[in-house]
JSON list of C-alpha atoms in Angstrom, two decimals:
[
{"chain": "A", "resi": 1, "resn": "MET", "atom": "CA", "xyz": [29.78, 15.49, -1.61]},
{"chain": "A", "resi": 2, "resn": "SER", "atom": "CA", "xyz": [26.22, 16.14, -0.90]},
{"chain": "A", "resi": 3, "resn": "GLY", "atom": "CA", "xyz": [25.25, 17.57, -4.37]},
{"chain": "A", "resi": 4, "resn": "TYR", "atom": "CA", "xyz": [25.56, 16.97, -7.98]},
{"chain": "A", "resi": 5, "resn": "ASN", "atom": "CA", "xyz": [27.15, 20.42, -8.19]},
{"chain": "A", "resi": 6, "resn": "GLN", "atom": "CA", "xyz": [25.42, 20.98, -12.24]},
{"chain": "A", "resi": 7, "resn": "PHE", "atom": "CA", "xyz": [22.86, 23.66, -13.13]},
{"chain": "A", "resi": 8, "resn": "CYS", "atom": "CA", "xyz": [20.63, 21.18, -14.58]},
{"chain": "A", "resi": 9, "resn": "PRO", "atom": "CA", "xyz": [17.21, 21.18, -13.11]},
{"chain": "A", "resi": 10, "resn": "MET", "atom": "CA", "xyz": [16.90, 17.79, -12.55]},
{"chain": "A", "resi": 11, "resn": "ALA", "atom": "CA", "xyz": [20.22, 17.66, -11.12]},
{"chain": "A", "resi": 12, "resn": "LYS", "atom": "CA", "xyz": [19.30, 20.31, -8.26]},
{"chain": "A", "resi": 13, "resn": "ALA", "atom": "CA", "xyz": [15.99, 18.11, -7.91]},
{"chain": "A", "resi": 14, "resn": "MET", "atom": "CA", "xyz": [17.45, 15.05, -7.12]},
{"chain": "A", "resi": 15, "resn": "GLU", "atom": "CA", "xyz": [19.74, 16.42, -4.74]},
{"chain": "A", "resi": 16, "resn": "LEU", "atom": "CA", "xyz": [16.61, 16.69, -2.70]},
{"chain": "A", "resi": 17, "resn": "LEU", "atom": "CA", "xyz": [14.62, 13.37, -3.92]},
{"chain": "A", "resi": 18, "resn": "ASP", "atom": "CA", "xyz": [17.04, 10.62, -4.66]},
{"chain": "A", "resi": 19, "resn": "GLU", "atom": "CA", "xyz": [17.91, 10.36, -0.78]},
{"chain": "A", "resi": 20, "resn": "ARG", "atom": "CA", "xyz": [16.91, 6.64, 0.48]},
{"chain": "A", "resi": 21, "resn": "TRP", "atom": "CA", "xyz": [13.03, 6.17, 0.78]},
{"chain": "A", "resi": 22, "resn": "THR", "atom": "CA", "xyz": [11.88, 10.11, 0.30]},
{"chain": "A", "resi": 23, "resn": "LEU", "atom": "CA", "xyz": [9.95, 9.42, -3.04]},
{"chain": "A", "resi": 24, "resn": "LEU", "atom": "CA", "xyz": [7.99, 6.85, -1.18]},
{"chain": "A", "resi": 25, "resn": "VAL", "atom": "CA", "xyz": [7.53, 8.90, 1.46]},
{"chain": "A", "resi": 26, "resn": "VAL", "atom": "CA", "xyz": [5.76, 11.62, -0.87]},
{"chain": "A", "resi": 27, "resn": "ARG", "atom": "CA", "xyz": [4.04, 8.58, -2.30]},
{"chain": "A", "resi": 28, "resn": "GLU", "atom": "CA", "xyz": [2.24, 7.80, 0.92]},
{"chain": "A", "resi": 29, "resn": "LEU", "atom": "CA", "xyz": [1.60, 11.75, 1.59]},
{"chain": "A", "resi": 30, "resn": "LEU", "atom": "CA", "xyz": [0.04, 11.55, -1.89]},
{"chain": "A", "resi": 31, "resn": "LEU", "atom": "CA", "xyz": [-2.19, 8.37, -0.86]},
{"chain": "A", "resi": 32, "resn": "GLY", "atom": "CA", "xyz": [-3.73, 10.26, 1.90]},
{"chain": "A", "resi": 33, "resn": "SER", "atom": "CA", "xyz": [-1.23, 9.19, 4.79]},
{"chain": "A", "resi": 34, "resn": "THR", "atom": "CA", "xyz": [-1.05, 12.53, 7.36]},
{"chain": "A", "resi": 35, "resn": "HIS", "atom": "CA", "xyz": [0.38, 11.25, 10.50]},
{"chain": "A", "resi": 36, "resn": "PHE", "atom": "CA", "xyz": [3.66, 9.67, 11.52]},
{"chain": "A", "resi": 37, "resn": "ASN", "atom": "CA", "xyz": [2.48, 6.07, 12.29]},
{"chain": "A", "resi": 38, "resn": "ASP", "atom": "CA", "xyz": [0.32, 6.23, 9.23]},
{"chain": "A", "resi": 39, "resn": "LEU", "atom": "CA", "xyz": [3.52, 7.04, 7.05]},
{"chain": "A", "resi": 40, "resn": "ARG", "atom": "CA", "xyz": [5.17, 4.03, 8.90]},
{"chain": "A", "resi": 41, "resn": "ARG", "atom": "CA", "xyz": [2.93, 1.55, 8.03]},
{"chain": "A", "resi": 42, "resn": "GLY", "atom": "CA", "xyz": [3.49, 2.91, 4.21]},
{"chain": "A", "resi": 43, "resn": "VAL", "atom": "CA", "xyz": [6.86, 2.51, 4.58]},
{"chain": "A", "resi": 44, "resn": "PRO", "atom": "CA", "xyz": [7.09, -0.63, 7.05]},
{"chain": "A", "resi": 45, "resn": "LYS", "atom": "CA", "xyz": [11.02, -1.20, 6.56]},
{"chain": "A", "resi": 46, "resn": "MET", "atom": "CA", "xyz": [11.90, 2.06, 6.85]},
{"chain": "A", "resi": 47, "resn": "SER", "atom": "CA", "xyz": [13.09, 2.99, 10.53]},
{"chain": "A", "resi": 48, "resn": "PRO", "atom": "CA", "xyz": [11.34, 5.77, 12.59]},
{"chain": "A", "resi": 49, "resn": "ALA", "atom": "CA", "xyz": [14.63, 7.76, 12.93]},
{"chain": "A", "resi": 50, "resn": "LEU", "atom": "CA", "xyz": [15.16, 8.16, 9.36]},
{"chain": "A", "resi": 51, "resn": "LEU", "atom": "CA", "xyz": [11.47, 8.91, 8.59]},
{"chain": "A", "resi": 52, "resn": "SER", "atom": "CA", "xyz": [11.54, 11.69, 10.99]},
{"chain": "A", "resi": 53, "resn": "LYS", "atom": "CA", "xyz": [14.95, 12.46, 8.98]},
{"chain": "A", "resi": 54, "resn": "ARG", "atom": "CA", "xyz": [12.95, 12.61, 5.79]},
{"chain": "A", "resi": 55, "resn": "LEU", "atom": "CA", "xyz": [10.27, 14.42, 6.79]},
{"chain": "A", "resi": 56, "resn": "LYS", "atom": "CA", "xyz": [12.40, 17.41, 8.15]},
{"chain": "A", "resi": 57, "resn": "SER", "atom": "CA", "xyz": [14.53, 17.70, 5.22]},
{"chain": "A", "resi": 58, "resn": "LEU", "atom": "CA", "xyz": [11.43, 17.82, 2.88]},
{"chain": "A", "resi": 59, "resn": "VAL", "atom": "CA", "xyz": [9.91, 20.33, 5.63]},
{"chain": "A", "resi": 60, "resn": "ARG", "atom": "CA", "xyz": [12.75, 22.45, 5.11]},
{"chain": "A", "resi": 61, "resn": "ALA", "atom": "CA", "xyz": [12.62, 22.15, 1.08]},
{"chain": "A", "resi": 62, "resn": "GLY", "atom": "CA", "xyz": [9.09, 23.08, 1.04]},
{"chain": "A", "resi": 63, "resn": "VAL", "atom": "CA", "xyz": [7.70, 19.98, -0.02]},
{"chain": "A", "resi": 64, "resn": "VAL", "atom": "CA", "xyz": [5.90, 19.62, 3.11]},
{"chain": "A", "resi": 65, "resn": "GLU", "atom": "CA", "xyz": [4.42, 21.16, 5.73]},
{"chain": "A", "resi": 66, "resn": "ARG", "atom": "CA", "xyz": [3.88, 20.27, 9.02]},
{"chain": "A", "resi": 67, "resn": "THR", "atom": "CA", "xyz": [1.62, 21.36, 11.79]},
{"chain": "A", "resi": 68, "resn": "GLU", "atom": "CA", "xyz": [0.40, 20.75, 15.13]},
{"chain": "A", "resi": 69, "resn": "THR", "atom": "CA", "xyz": [-2.67, 20.21, 16.91]},
{"chain": "A", "resi": 70, "resn": "ASP", "atom": "CA", "xyz": [-3.12, 19.22, 20.83]},
{"chain": "A", "resi": 71, "resn": "GLY", "atom": "CA", "xyz": [0.48, 17.42, 20.56]},
{"chain": "A", "resi": 72, "resn": "ARG", "atom": "CA", "xyz": [0.05, 15.63, 17.27]},
{"chain": "A", "resi": 73, "resn": "ALA", "atom": "CA", "xyz": [2.00, 16.29, 14.62]},
{"chain": "A", "resi": 74, "resn": "THR", "atom": "CA", "xyz": [0.13, 16.30, 10.44]},
{"chain": "A", "resi": 75, "resn": "TYR", "atom": "CA", "xyz": [2.09, 16.36, 7.78]},
{"chain": "A", "resi": 76, "resn": "SER", "atom": "CA", "xyz": [0.58, 17.20, 3.97]},
{"chain": "A", "resi": 77, "resn": "LEU", "atom": "CA", "xyz": [2.00, 18.23, 0.92]},
{"chain": "A", "resi": 78, "resn": "THR", "atom": "CA", "xyz": [2.46, 22.03, 0.02]},
{"chain": "A", "resi": 79, "resn": "PRO", "atom": "CA", "xyz": [1.51, 22.70, -3.91]},
{"chain": "A", "resi": 80, "resn": "CYS", "atom": "CA", "xyz": [5.10, 21.98, -4.42]},
{"chain": "A", "resi": 81, "resn": "GLY", "atom": "CA", "xyz": [5.14, 18.55, -3.19]},
{"chain": "A", "resi": 82, "resn": "GLN", "atom": "CA", "xyz": [1.78, 18.18, -4.28]},
{"chain": "A", "resi": 83, "resn": "ASP", "atom": "CA", "xyz": [3.45, 19.10, -8.11]},
{"chain": "A", "resi": 84, "resn": "LEU", "atom": "CA", "xyz": [5.24, 15.66, -7.84]},
{"chain": "A", "resi": 85, "resn": "ALA", "atom": "CA", "xyz": [2.34, 13.60, -8.04]},
{"chain": "A", "resi": 86, "resn": "GLY", "atom": "CA", "xyz": [2.97, 13.72, -11.97]},
{"chain": "A", "resi": 87, "resn": "ALA", "atom": "CA", "xyz": [6.70, 12.36, -11.37]},
{"chain": "A", "resi": 88, "resn": "VAL", "atom": "CA", "xyz": [5.45, 9.66, -8.85]},
{"chain": "A", "resi": 89, "resn": "GLU", "atom": "CA", "xyz": [2.45, 8.22, -10.90]},
{"chain": "A", "resi": 90, "resn": "ALA", "atom": "CA", "xyz": [4.88, 8.10, -14.10]},
{"chain": "A", "resi": 91, "resn": "LEU", "atom": "CA", "xyz": [7.49, 5.92, -11.95]},
{"chain": "A", "resi": 92, "resn": "THR", "atom": "CA", "xyz": [4.81, 3.66, -10.07]},
{"chain": "A", "resi": 93, "resn": "ALA", "atom": "CA", "xyz": [3.92, 3.35, -14.21]},
{"chain": "A", "resi": 94, "resn": "TRP", "atom": "CA", "xyz": [7.66, 2.23, -15.35]},
{"chain": "A", "resi": 95, "resn": "GLY", "atom": "CA", "xyz": [8.27, 0.36, -12.71]},
{"chain": "A", "resi": 96, "resn": "VAL", "atom": "CA", "xyz": [4.73, -2.01, -13.42]},
{"chain": "A", "resi": 97, "resn": "ARG", "atom": "CA", "xyz": [5.54, -2.09, -17.11]},
{"chain": "A", "resi": 98, "resn": "TRP", "atom": "CA", "xyz": [9.27, -2.96, -16.67]},
{"chain": "A", "resi": 99, "resn": "ILE", "atom": "CA", "xyz": [10.33, -4.13, -13.26]},
{"chain": "A", "resi": 100, "resn": "SER", "atom": "CA", "xyz": [8.08, -7.11, -13.17]},
{"chain": "A", "resi": 101, "resn": "ASP", "atom": "CA", "xyz": [10.51, -9.76, -10.61]},
{"chain": "A", "resi": 102, "resn": "LEU", "atom": "CA", "xyz": [9.37, -10.00, -7.49]},
{"chain": "A", "resi": 103, "resn": "GLY", "atom": "CA", "xyz": [12.06, -11.49, -4.89]},
{"chain": "A", "resi": 104, "resn": "ASP", "atom": "CA", "xyz": [11.22, -12.80, -1.78]},
{"chain": "A", "resi": 105, "resn": "ALA", "atom": "CA", "xyz": [12.53, -10.05, 0.04]},
{"chain": "A", "resi": 106, "resn": "ASP", "atom": "CA", "xyz": [9.90, -8.02, -1.67]},
{"chain": "A", "resi": 107, "resn": "LEU", "atom": "CA", "xyz": [6.91, -9.66, 0.02]},
{"chain": "A", "resi": 108, "resn": "ASP", "atom": "CA", "xyz": [5.55, -7.75, 3.13]},
{"chain": "A", "resi": 109, "resn": "PRO", "atom": "CA", "xyz": [2.09, -8.63, 3.98]},
{"chain": "A", "resi": 110, "resn": "HIS", "atom": "CA", "xyz": [1.83, -5.71, 6.50]},
{"chain": "A", "resi": 111, "resn": "LEU", "atom": "CA", "xyz": [2.30, -3.48, 3.45]},
{"chain": "A", "resi": 112, "resn": "LEU", "atom": "CA", "xyz": [-0.21, -5.60, 1.27]},
{"chain": "A", "resi": 113, "resn": "PHE", "atom": "CA", "xyz": [-2.86, -5.32, 4.01]},
{"chain": "A", "resi": 114, "resn": "TRP", "atom": "CA", "xyz": [-2.07, -1.68, 4.47]},
{"chain": "A", "resi": 115, "resn": "ASP", "atom": "CA", "xyz": [-2.61, -0.75, 0.63]},
{"chain": "A", "resi": 116, "resn": "ILE", "atom": "CA", "xyz": [-5.55, -3.01, 0.20]},
{"chain": "A", "resi": 117, "resn": "ARG", "atom": "CA", "xyz": [-7.85, -1.38, 3.33]},
{"chain": "A", "resi": 118, "resn": "ARG", "atom": "CA", "xyz": [-7.28, 2.37, 2.24]},
{"chain": "A", "resi": 119, "resn": "THR", "atom": "CA", "xyz": [-7.96, 1.40, -1.80]},
{"chain": "A", "resi": 120, "resn": "ILE", "atom": "CA", "xyz": [-10.88, -0.66, -1.79]},
{"chain": "A", "resi": 121, "resn": "ALA", "atom": "CA", "xyz": [-13.78, 0.45, -2.93]},
{"chain": "A", "resi": 122, "resn": "ILE", "atom": "CA", "xyz": [-15.86, 0.34, 0.38]},
{"chain": "A", "resi": 123, "resn": "GLY", "atom": "CA", "xyz": [-18.84, 1.38, -1.36]},
{"chain": "A", "resi": 124, "resn": "ASP", "atom": "CA", "xyz": [-19.06, -2.12, -2.97]},
{"chain": "A", "resi": 125, "resn": "TRP", "atom": "CA", "xyz": [-19.35, -3.73, -0.02]},
{"chain": "A", "resi": 126, "resn": "PRO", "atom": "CA", "xyz": [-22.50, -4.60, 1.87]},
{"chain": "A", "resi": 127, "resn": "ARG", "atom": "CA", "xyz": [-24.15, -2.39, 4.35]},
{"chain": "A", "resi": 128, "resn": "SER", "atom": "CA", "xyz": [-23.67, -4.93, 7.38]},
{"chain": "A", "resi": 129, "resn": "ARG", "atom": "CA", "xyz": [-20.50, -5.43, 9.04]},
{"chain": "A", "resi": 130, "resn": "THR", "atom": "CA", "xyz": [-18.47, -7.67, 6.72]},
{"chain": "A", "resi": 131, "resn": "THR", "atom": "CA", "xyz": [-15.26, -9.56, 7.51]},
{"chain": "A", "resi": 132, "resn": "VAL", "atom": "CA", "xyz": [-13.08, -11.64, 4.94]},
{"chain": "A", "resi": 133, "resn": "GLU", "atom": "CA", "xyz": [-10.29, -13.64, 6.39]},
{"chain": "A", "resi": 134, "resn": "PHE", "atom": "CA", "xyz": [-6.92, -14.61, 4.28]},
{"chain": "A", "resi": 135, "resn": "ILE", "atom": "CA", "xyz": [-4.82, -17.69, 4.88]},
{"chain": "A", "resi": 136, "resn": "LEU", "atom": "CA", "xyz": [-2.06, -16.83, 3.33]},
{"chain": "A", "resi": 137, "resn": "GLY", "atom": "CA", "xyz": [0.97, -19.48, 2.42]},
{"chain": "A", "resi": 138, "resn": "GLY", "atom": "CA", "xyz": [4.52, -18.88, 2.24]},
{"chain": "A", "resi": 139, "resn": "VAL", "atom": "CA", "xyz": [4.73, -17.07, 5.30]},
{"chain": "A", "resi": 140, "resn": "ALA", "atom": "CA", "xyz": [5.73, -17.06, 8.94]},
{"chain": "A", "resi": 141, "resn": "ALA", "atom": "CA", "xyz": [2.67, -18.40, 10.88]},
{"chain": "A", "resi": 142, "resn": "LYS", "atom": "CA", "xyz": [2.46, -15.35, 12.98]},
{"chain": "A", "resi": 143, "resn": "ALA", "atom": "CA", "xyz": [2.28, -13.21, 9.73]},
{"chain": "A", "resi": 144, "resn": "SER", "atom": "CA", "xyz": [-0.12, -16.14, 7.77]},
{"chain": "A", "resi": 145, "resn": "ARG", "atom": "CA", "xyz": [-3.91, -14.87, 8.79]},
{"chain": "A", "resi": 146, "resn": "TRP", "atom": "CA", "xyz": [-5.43, -11.19, 8.49]},
{"chain": "A", "resi": 147, "resn": "TRP", "atom": "CA", "xyz": [-8.94, -9.96, 8.89]},
{"chain": "A", "resi": 148, "resn": "LEU", "atom": "CA", "xyz": [-10.53, -7.44, 6.35]},
{"chain": "A", "resi": 149, "resn": "VAL", "atom": "CA", "xyz": [-13.62, -5.84, 8.32]},
{"chain": "A", "resi": 150, "resn": "VAL", "atom": "CA", "xyz": [-15.56, -3.26, 6.62]},
{"chain": "A", "resi": 151, "resn": "ALA", "atom": "CA", "xyz": [-18.41, -1.73, 8.60]},
{"chain": "A", "resi": 152, "resn": "ASN", "atom": "CA", "xyz": [-20.15, 1.73, 8.76]},
{"chain": "A", "resi": 153, "resn": "GLY", "atom": "CA", "xyz": [-18.48, 2.85, 5.98]},
{"chain": "A", "resi": 154, "resn": "GLN", "atom": "CA", "xyz": [-14.73, 2.34, 6.82]},
{"chain": "A", "resi": 155, "resn": "ALA", "atom": "CA", "xyz": [-12.51, -0.69, 6.81]},
{"chain": "A", "resi": 156, "resn": "GLU", "atom": "CA", "xyz": [-9.77, -1.67, 9.09]},
{"chain": "A", "resi": 157, "resn": "VAL", "atom": "CA", "xyz": [-7.18, -5.13, 8.85]},
{"chain": "A", "resi": 158, "resn": "CYS", "atom": "CA", "xyz": [-6.03, -6.99, 11.32]},
{"chain": "A", "resi": 159, "resn": "ASP", "atom": "CA", "xyz": [-3.18, -9.49, 11.85]},
{"chain": "A", "resi": 160, "resn": "PHE", "atom": "CA", "xyz": [-5.29, -11.07, 14.78]},
{"chain": "A", "resi": 161, "resn": "ASP", "atom": "CA", "xyz": [-8.89, -12.56, 14.93]},
{"chain": "A", "resi": 162, "resn": "PRO", "atom": "CA", "xyz": [-11.00, -9.51, 15.81]},
{"chain": "A", "resi": 163, "resn": "GLY", "atom": "CA", "xyz": [-13.95, -11.87, 16.76]},
{"chain": "A", "resi": 164, "resn": "TYR", "atom": "CA", "xyz": [-16.40, -11.38, 14.15]},
{"chain": "A", "resi": 165, "resn": "GLU", "atom": "CA", "xyz": [-18.27, -13.56, 11.87]},
{"chain": "A", "resi": 166, "resn": "VAL", "atom": "CA", "xyz": [-16.48, -14.35, 9.18]},
{"chain": "A", "resi": 167, "resn": "THR", "atom": "CA", "xyz": [-18.45, -14.21, 5.83]},
{"chain": "A", "resi": 168, "resn": "GLY", "atom": "CA", "xyz": [-15.91, -15.82, 3.55]},
{"chain": "A", "resi": 169, "resn": "THR", "atom": "CA", "xyz": [-12.32, -16.53, 3.10]},
{"chain": "A", "resi": 170, "resn": "VAL", "atom": "CA", "xyz": [-9.57, -16.03, 1.08]},
{"chain": "A", "resi": 171, "resn": "GLU", "atom": "CA", "xyz": [-6.53, -19.11, 1.01]},
{"chain": "A", "resi": 172, "resn": "THR", "atom": "CA", "xyz": [-3.71, -18.18, -0.94]},
{"chain": "A", "resi": 173, "resn": "SER", "atom": "CA", "xyz": [-0.10, -17.39, -1.47]},
{"chain": "A", "resi": 174, "resn": "LEU", "atom": "CA", "xyz": [1.65, -14.09, -0.43]},
{"chain": "A", "resi": 175, "resn": "ARG", "atom": "CA", "xyz": [3.49, -14.03, -3.36]},
{"chain": "A", "resi": 176, "resn": "VAL", "atom": "CA", "xyz": [-0.13, -14.67, -5.76]},
{"chain": "A", "resi": 177, "resn": "LEU", "atom": "CA", "xyz": [-2.08, -12.26, -3.48]},
{"chain": "A", "resi": 178, "resn": "THR", "atom": "CA", "xyz": [0.36, -9.66, -4.12]},
{"chain": "A", "resi": 179, "resn": "ARG", "atom": "CA", "xyz": [0.94, -10.40, -8.26]},
{"chain": "A", "resi": 180, "resn": "ILE", "atom": "CA", "xyz": [-2.84, -10.15, -8.07]},
{"chain": "A", "resi": 181, "resn": "TRP", "atom": "CA", "xyz": [-3.05, -6.41, -6.25]},
{"chain": "A", "resi": 182, "resn": "ARG", "atom": "CA", "xyz": [-0.29, -5.48, -8.60]},
{"chain": "A", "resi": 183, "resn": "GLY", "atom": "CA", "xyz": [-2.17, -6.42, -11.88]},
{"chain": "A", "resi": 184, "resn": "ASP", "atom": "CA", "xyz": [0.23, -9.15, -12.50]},
{"chain": "A", "resi": 185, "resn": "LEU", "atom": "CA", "xyz": [-2.28, -11.87, -12.34]},
{"chain": "A", "resi": 186, "resn": "GLY", "atom": "CA", "xyz": [-6.09, -11.55, -12.67]},
{"chain": "A", "resi": 187, "resn": "TRP", "atom": "CA", "xyz": [-8.57, -13.18, -9.55]},
{"chain": "A", "resi": 188, "resn": "SER", "atom": "CA", "xyz": [-10.37, -14.81, -12.49]},
{"chain": "A", "resi": 189, "resn": "HIS", "atom": "CA", "xyz": [-7.33, -16.87, -13.68]},
{"chain": "A", "resi": 190, "resn": "ALA", "atom": "CA", "xyz": [-5.69, -17.37, -10.12]},
{"chain": "A", "resi": 191, "resn": "MET", "atom": "CA", "xyz": [-9.13, -18.86, -8.99]},
{"chain": "A", "resi": 192, "resn": "HIS", "atom": "CA", "xyz": [-9.68, -21.18, -12.19]},
{"chain": "A", "resi": 193, "resn": "ASP", "atom": "CA", "xyz": [-5.88, -22.36, -11.70]},
{"chain": "A", "resi": 194, "resn": "GLY", "atom": "CA", "xyz": [-6.31, -22.90, -7.96]},
{"chain": "A", "resi": 195, "resn": "SER", "atom": "CA", "xyz": [-3.76, -20.76, -6.84]},
{"chain": "A", "resi": 196, "resn": "VAL", "atom": "CA", "xyz": [-6.83, -18.77, -4.78]},
{"chain": "A", "resi": 197, "resn": "ALA", "atom": "CA", "xyz": [-9.35, -20.41, -3.23]},
{"chain": "A", "resi": 198, "resn": "LEU", "atom": "CA", "xyz": [-12.68, -18.77, -1.74]},
{"chain": "A", "resi": 199, "resn": "SER", "atom": "CA", "xyz": [-14.88, -20.16, 0.79]},
{"chain": "A", "resi": 200, "resn": "GLY", "atom": "CA", "xyz": [-18.49, -19.07, 2.21]},
{"chain": "A", "resi": 201, "resn": "PRO", "atom": "CA", "xyz": [-21.71, -19.42, 0.46]},
{"chain": "A", "resi": 202, "resn": "THR", "atom": "CA", "xyz": [-22.21, -18.85, -3.36]},
{"chain": "A", "resi": 203, "resn": "GLU", "atom": "CA", "xyz": [-22.92, -15.20, -3.48]},
{"chain": "A", "resi": 204, "resn": "VAL", "atom": "CA", "xyz": [-20.16, -14.53, -1.33]},
{"chain": "A", "resi": 205, "resn": "ARG", "atom": "CA", "xyz": [-17.62, -16.17, -3.25]},
{"chain": "A", "resi": 206, "resn": "ARG", "atom": "CA", "xyz": [-18.34, -14.42, -6.12]},
{"chain": "A", "resi": 207, "resn": "ALA", "atom": "CA", "xyz": [-18.61, -11.21, -4.85]},
{"chain": "A", "resi": 208, "resn": "ILE", "atom": "CA", "xyz": [-15.05, -11.29, -2.56]},
{"chain": "A", "resi": 209, "resn": "PRO", "atom": "CA", "xyz": [-13.41, -10.43, -6.12]},
{"chain": "A", "resi": 210, "resn": "THR", "atom": "CA", "xyz": [-14.90, -7.53, -6.51]},
{"chain": "A", "resi": 211, "resn": "TRP", "atom": "CA", "xyz": [-14.72, -5.95, -2.94]},
{"chain": "A", "resi": 212, "resn": "ILE", "atom": "CA", "xyz": [-11.21, -6.17, -2.67]},
{"chain": "A", "resi": 213, "resn": "GLY", "atom": "CA", "xyz": [-10.42, -5.77, -6.40]},
{"chain": "A", "resi": 214, "resn": "GLN", "atom": "CA", "xyz": [-6.99, -4.95, -7.47]},
{"chain": "A", "resi": 215, "resn": "GLY", "atom": "CA", "xyz": [-4.63, -1.70, -6.68]},
{"chain": "A", "resi": 216, "resn": "ARG", "atom": "CA", "xyz": [-3.86, 1.19, -8.06]},
{"chain": "A", "resi": 217, "resn": "ALA", "atom": "CA", "xyz": [-1.27, -0.08, -10.35]},
{"chain": "A", "resi": 218, "resn": "ALA", "atom": "CA", "xyz": [-3.30, -2.71, -11.91]},
{"chain": "A", "resi": 219, "resn": "SER", "atom": "CA", "xyz": [-4.84, -0.65, -14.42]},
{"chain": "A", "resi": 220, "resn": "VAL", "atom": "CA", "xyz": [-1.46, 0.53, -16.37]},
{"chain": "A", "resi": 221, "resn": "PRO", "atom": "CA", "xyz": [-1.04, -1.15, -19.77]},
{"chain": "A", "resi": 222, "resn": "ARG", "atom": "CA", "xyz": [1.51, -3.65, -19.69]},
{"chain": "A", "resi": 223, "resn": "PRO", "atom": "CA", "xyz": [3.66, -4.17, -22.95]},
{"chain": "A", "resi": 224, "resn": "ALA", "atom": "CA", "xyz": [2.75, -6.89, -25.33]}
]
């Protein structure tokens, strides 16, 4: 039985939305992803086949609109889909407040840096090309070095050396950086206890926490 067979509006909504990954796809669309590959970067552990299936379901339900230009598909939320913003925000806030445990399987540098890349306040960065290198502990060697490059009003993240001069370096563990980004831990506290080490000129070390900041969820108040 695929449905709940209840007249309750919540039950009817959940017949569509409680399929695995569906609300996370909606989250990615709300955050501005419009192309298939961008959506995949926001849900990196979701198979391409399943992502395609969920998008088709959302299009059939009138939640997502698919358009095609020059052979490239673009996905966007319809007014019906945009109306889910409040539900997604409420679930995010609830998760921040009440689900704080992070297992090793929850830590993903690819997803973390994708979210950092699309969230940082580029206006706070220098006008010239600026490259921050991250050296992460607690991950496989091939995923332990990342570069965040901001130039010409655009941010890019690389898991290979882009060849630019490094302005400053952040050395920490993937777990600590994830906790900072979620808002579970502040930059100043992490630097004070030594779980984060910043390298570079004095003005750069002072600026890096401001340049990177924290994710959207960091502003959610925690329980006392």
